[in-house]
Tab-separated table of C-alpha atoms and ligand atoms in Angstrom:
chain	number	residue	atom	x	y	z
W	1	MET	CA	35.983	-94.010	-20.931
W	2	LYS	CA	33.087	-95.488	-19.031
W	3	ASN	CA	30.784	-98.222	-20.363
W	4	THR	CA	27.627	-96.019	-20.321
W	5	GLN	CA	24.229	-97.743	-20.024
W	6	ILE	CA	21.747	-95.843	-22.226
W	7	PHE	CA	17.929	-96.155	-21.718
W	8	THR	CA	15.237	-94.580	-23.795
W	9	ILE	CA	12.291	-93.868	-21.450
W	10	HIS	CA	8.818	-93.625	-22.946
W	11	ASP	CA	6.880	-94.216	-19.768
W	12	CYS	CA	8.834	-93.917	-16.512
W	13	LEU	CA	6.078	-95.504	-14.424
W	14	LYS	CA	6.041	-98.657	-16.655
W	15	GLN	CA	9.813	-98.981	-17.262
W	16	ARG	CA	10.524	-99.962	-13.666
W	17	ALA	CA	13.738	-101.971	-14.394
W	18	GLU	CA	15.415	-99.086	-16.209
W	19	MET	CA	14.372	-96.456	-13.637
W	20	GLU	CA	15.464	-98.714	-10.746
W	21	THR	CA	18.896	-99.265	-12.390
W	22	ALA	CA	19.324	-95.462	-12.710
W	23	ALA	CA	18.155	-94.858	-9.097
W	24	ARG	CA	20.524	-97.558	-7.812
W	25	ALA	CA	23.368	-95.854	-9.715
W	26	ILE	CA	22.635	-92.584	-7.881
W	27	ARG	CA	22.620	-94.400	-4.503
W	28	ASP	CA	25.925	-96.017	-5.442
W	29	GLY	CA	27.546	-92.620	-6.002
W	30	LYS	CA	27.542	-92.889	-9.809
W	31	LEU	CA	26.672	-90.312	-12.534
W	32	VAL	CA	23.249	-90.379	-14.203
W	33	VAL	CA	22.117	-88.105	-17.052
W	34	PHE	CA	18.393	-87.333	-16.942
W	35	PRO	CA	15.858	-85.129	-18.739
W	36	THR	CA	14.171	-82.164	-17.121
W	37	GLU	CA	11.662	-79.704	-18.522
W	38	THR	CA	14.455	-77.147	-19.007
W	39	VAL	CA	17.618	-79.008	-20.136
W	40	TYR	CA	19.191	-82.413	-19.444
W	41	GLY	CA	21.117	-82.719	-16.172
W	42	LEU	CA	24.160	-84.736	-15.145
W	43	GLY	CA	23.203	-85.995	-11.718
W	44	ALA	CA	24.757	-87.605	-8.610
W	45	ASP	CA	23.817	-88.006	-4.960
W	46	ALA	CA	23.999	-84.478	-3.468
W	47	THR	CA	24.939	-85.768	-0.025
W	48	ASN	CA	28.033	-87.635	-1.363
W	49	ALA	CA	31.063	-85.322	-1.804
W	50	ASP	CA	33.024	-87.831	-3.933
W	51	ALA	CA	30.075	-88.360	-6.258
W	52	ALA	CA	29.731	-84.555	-6.635
W	53	LYS	CA	33.407	-84.251	-7.391
W	54	ASN	CA	33.027	-86.688	-10.265
W	55	ILE	CA	30.394	-84.389	-11.852
W	56	PHE	CA	32.980	-81.615	-12.072
W	57	LEU	CA	35.514	-84.023	-13.617
W	58	ALA	CA	33.020	-85.439	-16.189
W	59	LYS	CA	32.070	-81.989	-17.367
W	60	GLY	CA	35.449	-80.333	-17.106
W	61	ARG	CA	33.789	-77.799	-14.833
W	62	PRO	CA	35.712	-75.498	-12.452
W	63	SER	CA	35.085	-76.787	-8.892
W	64	ASP	CA	34.126	-73.307	-7.535
W	65	ASN	CA	31.008	-73.264	-9.745
W	66	PRO	CA	28.258	-74.674	-7.449
W	67	LEU	CA	25.588	-77.251	-8.379
W	68	ILE	CA	21.821	-77.129	-8.054
W	69	ILE	CA	20.290	-79.841	-5.925
W	70	HIS	CA	17.074	-81.446	-7.296
W	71	ILE	CA	14.369	-82.622	-4.935
W	72	ALA	CA	11.173	-84.574	-5.512
W	73	ASP	CA	8.933	-82.433	-3.277
W	74	PRO	CA	9.360	-78.754	-2.495
W	75	ASP	CA	8.674	-79.496	1.177
W	76	GLU	CA	11.920	-81.483	1.391
W	77	ALA	CA	13.984	-78.303	0.967
W	78	GLY	CA	13.962	-77.928	4.770
W	79	ILE	CA	16.116	-81.057	5.166
W	80	TYR	CA	18.933	-79.455	3.109
W	81	ALA	CA	18.507	-75.702	3.591
W	82	GLU	CA	16.993	-72.993	5.852
W	83	VAL	CA	13.593	-72.471	4.437
W	84	THR	CA	11.994	-68.948	4.515
W	85	GLU	CA	8.504	-67.579	4.063
W	86	SER	CA	9.428	-66.277	0.596
W	87	TYR	CA	10.665	-69.731	-0.414
W	88	LYS	CA	7.309	-71.208	0.622
W	89	LYS	CA	5.412	-68.573	-1.459
W	90	LEU	CA	7.612	-69.300	-4.483
W	91	ALA	CA	7.380	-73.039	-4.015
W	92	ASP	CA	3.536	-72.853	-3.836
W	93	ALA	CA	3.369	-70.869	-7.019
W	94	PHE	CA	6.069	-72.374	-9.231
W	95	MET	CA	7.177	-75.854	-7.958
W	96	PRO	CA	7.428	-78.435	-9.467
W	97	GLY	CA	8.746	-76.335	-12.327
W	98	PRO	CA	11.626	-74.300	-13.809
W	99	LEU	CA	12.552	-72.268	-10.744
W	100	THR	CA	15.634	-72.576	-8.581
W	101	VAL	CA	15.888	-70.802	-5.291
W	102	ILE	CA	19.135	-70.125	-3.369
W	103	LEU	CA	18.908	-70.615	0.437
W	104	LYS	CA	21.317	-70.937	3.340
W	105	LYS	CA	22.565	-74.558	3.313
W	106	LYS	CA	22.560	-77.122	6.044
W	107	ASP	CA	25.576	-79.297	6.909
W	108	ILE	CA	24.122	-82.435	5.143
W	109	ILE	CA	25.069	-80.795	1.793
W	110	PRO	CA	28.868	-81.062	1.394
W	111	ALA	CA	31.009	-78.044	0.406
W	112	ALA	CA	32.009	-79.919	-2.754
W	113	VAL	CA	28.440	-79.428	-4.083
W	114	THR	CA	28.206	-75.689	-3.356
W	115	GLY	CA	31.692	-74.726	-4.401
W	116	GLY	CA	32.455	-73.885	-0.771
W	117	LEU	CA	29.524	-71.393	-0.479
W	118	ASP	CA	27.273	-71.457	2.622
W	119	THR	CA	24.181	-71.313	0.329
W	120	VAL	CA	22.634	-74.015	-1.793
W	121	ALA	CA	20.515	-73.809	-4.918
W	122	VAL	CA	17.294	-75.901	-4.646
W	123	ARG	CA	14.982	-76.935	-7.519
W	124	CYS	CA	12.077	-79.282	-7.898
W	125	PRO	CA	11.744	-80.289	-11.568
W	126	SER	CA	8.339	-81.087	-13.101
W	127	ASP	CA	9.595	-83.541	-15.702
W	128	PRO	CA	8.160	-86.979	-14.777
W	129	VAL	CA	11.404	-88.889	-15.474
W	130	ALA	CA	13.383	-86.446	-13.287
W	131	HIS	CA	10.760	-86.640	-10.584
W	132	GLU	CA	10.675	-90.401	-10.582
W	133	LEU	CA	14.486	-90.752	-10.629
W	134	ILE	CA	14.800	-88.475	-7.475
W	135	ARG	CA	11.877	-90.246	-5.766
W	136	LEU	CA	13.228	-93.795	-6.391
W	137	SER	CA	16.851	-92.913	-5.418
W	138	LYS	CA	15.621	-91.398	-2.102
W	139	LYS	CA	18.436	-88.819	-2.476
W	140	PRO	CA	18.626	-85.136	-3.415
W	141	ILE	CA	20.319	-85.099	-6.792
W	142	ALA	CA	23.056	-82.499	-7.518
W	143	ALA	CA	23.004	-81.754	-11.227
W	144	PRO	CA	24.394	-79.156	-13.575
W	145	SER	CA	23.361	-79.106	-17.208
W	146	ALA	CA	24.795	-82.258	-18.888
W	147	ASN	CA	27.004	-80.482	-21.420
W	148	LEU	CA	30.726	-80.418	-21.539
W	149	SER	CA	31.787	-77.156	-19.851
W	150	GLY	CA	31.513	-74.194	-22.276
W	151	LYS	CA	29.089	-75.925	-24.715
W	152	PRO	CA	25.375	-75.000	-24.860
W	153	SER	CA	23.223	-76.972	-22.459
W	154	PRO	CA	21.848	-80.192	-24.005
W	155	THR	CA	18.176	-80.163	-24.940
W	156	SER	CA	17.965	-83.338	-27.061
W	157	PRO	CA	19.039	-87.002	-26.741
W	158	GLU	CA	21.529	-86.315	-29.631
W	159	HIS	CA	23.225	-83.578	-27.507
W	160	VAL	CA	23.535	-85.647	-24.374
W	161	LEU	CA	24.880	-88.634	-26.219
W	162	HIS	CA	27.425	-86.472	-27.983
W	163	ASP	CA	28.665	-84.912	-24.752
W	164	MET	CA	28.194	-87.600	-22.067
W	165	ASN	CA	28.421	-91.062	-23.690
W	166	GLY	CA	31.534	-92.600	-22.034
W	167	ARG	CA	31.450	-90.007	-19.207
W	168	ALA	CA	28.315	-90.836	-17.306
W	169	ASP	CA	27.348	-94.302	-15.903
W	170	VAL	CA	23.744	-94.155	-17.053
W	171	ILE	CA	21.993	-91.945	-19.568
W	172	LEU	CA	18.161	-91.669	-19.570
W	173	VAL	CA	16.780	-90.118	-22.684
W	174	SER	CA	13.204	-89.134	-23.355
W	175	GLY	CA	13.046	-86.744	-26.242
W	176	ASP	CA	13.534	-82.993	-26.547
W	177	CYS	CA	13.203	-80.678	-23.489
W	178	GLU	CA	10.011	-78.698	-23.380
W	179	ILE	CA	11.472	-75.338	-22.376
W	180	GLY	CA	15.025	-75.605	-23.756
W	181	LEU	CA	16.623	-72.870	-21.465
W	182	GLU	CA	17.819	-73.487	-17.956
W	183	SER	CA	15.683	-72.680	-14.864
W	184	THR	CA	15.210	-69.188	-13.436
W	185	ILE	CA	17.607	-68.710	-10.510
W	186	VAL	CA	16.474	-66.478	-7.629
W	187	LEU	CA	18.498	-65.397	-4.663
W	188	LEU	CA	16.334	-64.559	-1.573
W	189	LYS	CA	17.475	-61.738	0.702
W	190	GLY	CA	14.731	-61.509	3.373
W	191	ASP	CA	11.567	-60.728	1.445
W	192	GLU	CA	13.431	-59.541	-1.602
W	193	ALA	CA	14.180	-61.779	-4.601
W	194	VAL	CA	17.050	-61.105	-7.031
W	195	ILE	CA	17.016	-62.853	-10.382
W	196	LEU	CA	20.485	-64.166	-11.004
W	197	ARG	CA	19.630	-66.151	-14.146
W	198	PRO	CA	16.279	-65.484	-16.048
W	199	GLY	CA	14.242	-68.473	-17.310
W	200	ALA	CA	10.735	-69.570	-18.002
W	201	VAL	CA	9.511	-68.329	-14.642
W	202	THR	CA	9.631	-64.648	-15.700
W	203	TYR	CA	10.157	-61.414	-13.820
W	204	ASP	CA	6.461	-60.582	-14.226
W	205	ALA	CA	5.402	-63.961	-12.839
W	206	LEU	CA	7.690	-63.541	-9.752
W	207	CYS	CA	6.238	-60.088	-9.162
W	208	CYS	CA	2.757	-61.672	-8.828
W	209	VAL	CA	4.040	-63.629	-5.857
W	210	LEU	CA	6.706	-61.441	-4.132
W	211	GLU	CA	6.518	-57.699	-3.648
W	212	LYS	CA	10.233	-56.987	-4.132
W	213	VAL	CA	11.830	-58.512	-7.250
W	214	SER	CA	14.900	-57.252	-9.029
W	215	VAL	CA	17.161	-58.387	-11.815
W	216	SER	CA	20.858	-58.684	-11.140
W	217	GLU	CA	22.917	-56.331	-13.371
W	218	ALA	CA	24.958	-59.313	-14.553
W	219	VAL	CA	21.881	-60.718	-16.398
W	220	THR	CA	22.064	-58.197	-19.186
W	221	GLY	CA	25.363	-56.447	-18.538
W	222	GLN	CA	29.039	-57.402	-18.651
W	223	LEU	CA	30.996	-58.200	-15.498
W	224	LYS	CA	34.017	-56.031	-14.853
W	225	GLU	CA	37.246	-57.934	-14.676
W	226	ASP	CA	37.700	-57.812	-10.909
W	227	GLU	CA	34.001	-58.085	-10.091
W	228	ARG	CA	32.816	-60.964	-7.866
W	229	PRO	CA	29.455	-62.164	-9.220
W	230	LEU	CA	26.541	-63.249	-6.934
W	231	SER	CA	26.463	-66.514	-8.921
W	232	PRO	CA	29.844	-67.966	-9.782
W	233	GLY	CA	28.508	-69.292	-13.126
W	234	MET	CA	28.109	-65.732	-14.344
W	235	LYS	CA	31.847	-65.242	-14.690
W	236	TYR	CA	32.335	-68.160	-17.091
W	237	ARG	CA	32.164	-67.771	-20.862
W	238	HIS	CA	29.242	-69.762	-22.049
W	239	TYR	CA	27.661	-71.254	-25.174
W	240	ALA	CA	30.020	-69.438	-27.476
W	241	PRO	CA	30.284	-70.832	-31.014
W	242	THR	CA	33.728	-70.947	-32.610
W	243	ALA	CA	32.870	-68.330	-35.291
W	244	PRO	CA	32.139	-64.774	-34.062
W	245	PHE	CA	28.452	-64.372	-33.151
W	246	VAL	CA	26.901	-60.962	-33.637
W	247	LEU	CA	23.455	-59.854	-32.546
W	248	LEU	CA	21.581	-57.454	-34.786
W	249	ASP	CA	19.510	-54.639	-33.294
W	250	GLY	CA	17.152	-52.331	-35.141
W	251	ASP	CA	13.974	-51.977	-37.147
W	252	SER	CA	12.900	-55.448	-38.402
W	253	GLN	CA	12.678	-54.479	-42.074
W	254	LYS	CA	16.096	-52.831	-42.015
W	255	VAL	CA	17.642	-55.810	-40.228
W	256	LEU	CA	16.140	-58.209	-42.798
W	257	ARG	CA	17.521	-55.999	-45.668
W	258	PHE	CA	20.976	-56.139	-43.972
W	259	CYS	CA	20.838	-59.949	-43.730
W	260	CYS	CA	19.813	-60.353	-47.432
W	261	GLU	CA	22.636	-58.086	-48.513
W	262	ARG	CA	25.196	-59.890	-46.219
W	263	ALA	CA	24.034	-63.331	-47.361
W	264	LYS	CA	25.355	-62.555	-50.872
W	265	ASP	CA	28.984	-63.058	-49.626
W	266	LYS	CA	28.012	-66.736	-48.770
W	267	ASP	CA	30.189	-66.772	-45.685
W	268	ALA	CA	27.649	-65.951	-43.008
W	269	LEU	CA	25.020	-68.008	-41.181
W	270	PHE	CA	21.782	-66.413	-39.887
W	271	LEU	CA	19.880	-67.554	-36.800
W	272	CYS	CA	16.802	-66.062	-38.303
W	273	PHE	CA	13.055	-66.112	-37.820
W	274	ASP	CA	11.107	-68.725	-39.890
W	275	GLU	CA	9.424	-66.062	-42.041
W	276	GLU	CA	12.809	-64.578	-43.081
W	277	THR	CA	14.223	-67.825	-44.554
W	278	ASP	CA	13.018	-67.418	-48.063
W	279	ALA	CA	14.279	-63.837	-48.409
W	280	ILE	CA	17.732	-64.629	-46.943
W	281	GLY	CA	18.066	-68.001	-48.719
W	282	LYS	CA	17.648	-71.294	-46.839
W	283	ASP	CA	21.283	-72.490	-47.356
W	284	PHE	CA	22.461	-69.699	-45.067
W	285	CYS	CA	19.709	-69.884	-42.443
W	286	LEU	CA	19.088	-71.756	-39.222
W	287	PRO	CA	15.514	-70.757	-38.440
W	288	VAL	CA	14.796	-70.605	-34.693
W	289	GLY	CA	10.988	-70.127	-34.881
W	290	PRO	CA	8.388	-67.531	-35.778
W	291	ARG	CA	9.160	-63.879	-34.830
W	292	ASP	CA	6.394	-63.710	-32.342
W	293	ASP	CA	6.926	-67.044	-30.763
W	294	LEU	CA	9.551	-66.684	-28.033
W	295	ARG	CA	8.747	-70.197	-26.593
W	296	THR	CA	9.753	-71.860	-29.877
W	297	GLN	CA	12.844	-69.660	-30.112
W	298	ALA	CA	13.825	-70.671	-26.590
W	299	ARG	CA	13.343	-74.314	-27.340
W	300	ASN	CA	15.531	-74.144	-30.440
W	301	LEU	CA	18.271	-71.794	-29.343
W	302	PHE	CA	20.841	-74.186	-27.951
W	303	SER	CA	20.258	-76.667	-30.756
W	304	SER	CA	20.817	-73.910	-33.307
W	305	LEU	CA	24.049	-72.803	-31.625
W	306	ARG	CA	25.369	-76.373	-31.699
W	307	LYS	CA	24.397	-76.742	-35.357
W	308	ALA	CA	26.034	-73.411	-36.194
W	309	ASP	CA	29.240	-74.797	-34.777
W	310	THR	CA	29.259	-77.685	-37.266
W	311	THR	CA	29.197	-75.354	-40.338
W	312	ASP	CA	32.158	-73.489	-41.803
W	313	ALA	CA	30.458	-70.108	-41.584
W	314	LYS	CA	32.950	-67.309	-40.835
W	315	ILE	CA	30.423	-65.294	-38.904
W	316	ILE	CA	27.035	-65.993	-37.317
W	317	TYR	CA	24.233	-63.450	-36.981
W	318	GLY	CA	21.196	-63.526	-34.717
W	319	HIS	CA	18.450	-61.152	-33.590
W	320	LEU	CA	18.785	-59.248	-30.288
W	321	PRO	CA	15.811	-60.458	-28.269
W	322	PRO	CA	13.536	-58.182	-26.292
W	323	LYS	CA	14.287	-57.869	-22.533
W	324	THR	CA	10.664	-58.546	-21.528
W	325	GLY	CA	8.906	-61.781	-20.569
W	326	LEU	CA	10.710	-64.925	-21.751
W	327	GLY	CA	12.730	-62.628	-24.018
W	328	LEU	CA	14.918	-61.746	-21.019
W	329	ALA	CA	16.068	-65.329	-20.717
W	330	LEU	CA	16.886	-65.523	-24.485
W	331	TYR	CA	18.638	-62.165	-24.237
W	332	ASN	CA	20.747	-63.399	-21.336
W	333	ARG	CA	21.869	-66.534	-23.163
W	334	MET	CA	22.433	-64.912	-26.558
W	335	ILE	CA	24.295	-61.875	-25.288
W	336	ARG	CA	26.789	-64.215	-23.550
W	337	ALA	CA	27.128	-66.476	-26.580
W	338	ALA	CA	27.861	-63.328	-28.575
W	339	ALA	CA	30.273	-62.061	-25.960
W	340	HIS	CA	28.128	-58.881	-25.863
W	341	THR	CA	28.689	-58.068	-29.523
W	342	ILE	CA	25.722	-56.042	-30.789
W	343	GLN	CA	25.582	-54.465	-34.282
W	344	GLU	CA	23.072	-51.626	-34.557
W	345	ILE	CA	21.366	-51.501	-37.964
W	346	LYS	CA	20.222	-47.964	-38.889
B	1	LIG	O1	17.517	-75.859	-15.504
B	1	LIG	C1	18.447	-75.985	-14.786
B	1	LIG	O2	18.711	-75.235	-13.785
B	1	LIG	C2	19.454	-77.090	-15.091
B	1	LIG	C3	18.726	-78.406	-14.922
B	1	LIG	C4	19.600	-79.584	-15.133
B	1	LIG	O3	18.165	-78.448	-13.637
B	1	LIG	N1	20.658	-76.994	-14.319
B	1	LIG	C5	21.620	-76.067	-14.555
B	1	LIG	O4	22.692	-76.162	-13.742
B	1	LIG	O5	21.442	-75.168	-15.420
B	1	LIG	P1	24.081	-75.476	-14.061
B	1	LIG	O6	25.009	-75.991	-13.002
B	1	LIG	O7	24.451	-75.555	-15.443
B	1	LIG	O8	23.778	-73.917	-13.673
B	1	LIG	C6	23.591	-73.613	-12.341
B	1	LIG	C7	23.959	-72.173	-12.072
B	1	LIG	C8	25.445	-71.891	-12.184
B	1	LIG	O9	25.612	-70.672	-12.899
B	1	LIG	C9	25.858	-71.764	-10.733
B	1	LIG	O10	26.918	-70.862	-10.585
B	1	LIG	C10	24.592	-71.208	-10.072
B	1	LIG	O11	23.570	-71.861	-10.764
B	1	LIG	N2	24.515	-71.617	-8.636
B	1	LIG	C11	24.380	-72.838	-8.128
B	1	LIG	N3	24.425	-72.748	-6.765
B	1	LIG	C12	24.522	-71.488	-6.453
B	1	LIG	C13	24.616	-70.766	-5.174
B	1	LIG	N4	24.574	-71.399	-3.998
B	1	LIG	N5	24.719	-69.431	-5.253
B	1	LIG	C14	24.778	-68.758	-6.421
B	1	LIG	N6	24.695	-69.377	-7.624
B	1	LIG	C15	24.573	-70.687	-7.619
B	2	LIG	MG1	25.198	-75.204	-17.273
């Protein structure tokens, strides 16, 4: 167990001492948890192989699952990777922000960071604390989500303290993450972009910038047993609550009727829409947001999955999200949490 230093950051420009302590920890090869606009990250100097190895140990993460490197300015990508025209277009449109781009790596990034791959994932976060930490440390910061491997990504101070107190050297907390789902990951193949993980930078938004955009089959489908995914993270089971998690698909009135009926057995928990709580009964509901508000649903999803795990529900139900807009990111996370279990309501 480490003696973790915990700082609550209200204003990263005024709290120089705390921010300098965290930046020094990065330079010294230590582990620092920091907020981003997507989820909290567990960071270390991306040019230091030993520091990167400690990230895998602290999370209990398999060492072949590569890390994203976080930079303070999108123009710095060229120091660490081979930058292409498509990268520049994406960077102009979406950085700083919730987009990660996979590029050919340069030697300065050790193989320990990229799980032995010859590519590296690059992201420039917009969160001011993340930005200031990277700027002050003068290092690229390798950071996966700051959860214990297999748990939902942390989106609140409570989550990071639960998972990382005693494992990281420094924890910076600054409230709940604005987006609540991890960044969109894009693989560039010439002028073509393949979405490996959907996020708040949507397919439609990417299509406004690049002509050829596609979505990897693994985003909505199930990998076959012997299949090698484009992104190693796709093969790991994620976010799964202990109780079986089932996604309900069908006409909204019929689904609500099913939930009300099923609630009578008092052994199920419903990740429902706000407006359904009264009908189902609030003791059995974890409302994730209004039906038409995907942003709120995205912000609440991981928190709801963590809460669901603390109840003694025998089964958890949720709504199958649409595959359009931000819905695709929700769909991707929920379908994996549910191990692809969908119940059709007729
Ligand atoms: O929003 C985010 O992206 C957060 C915050 C902290 O920035 N980070 C995050 O990191 O979600 P992580 O490690 O939990 O997820 C990164 C995913 C993994 O599935 C990994 O396999 C994939 O990105 N990845 C990283 N480098 C890759 C590479 N070179 N090629 C293919 N996939 C890569
Ligand atoms: Mg993760």
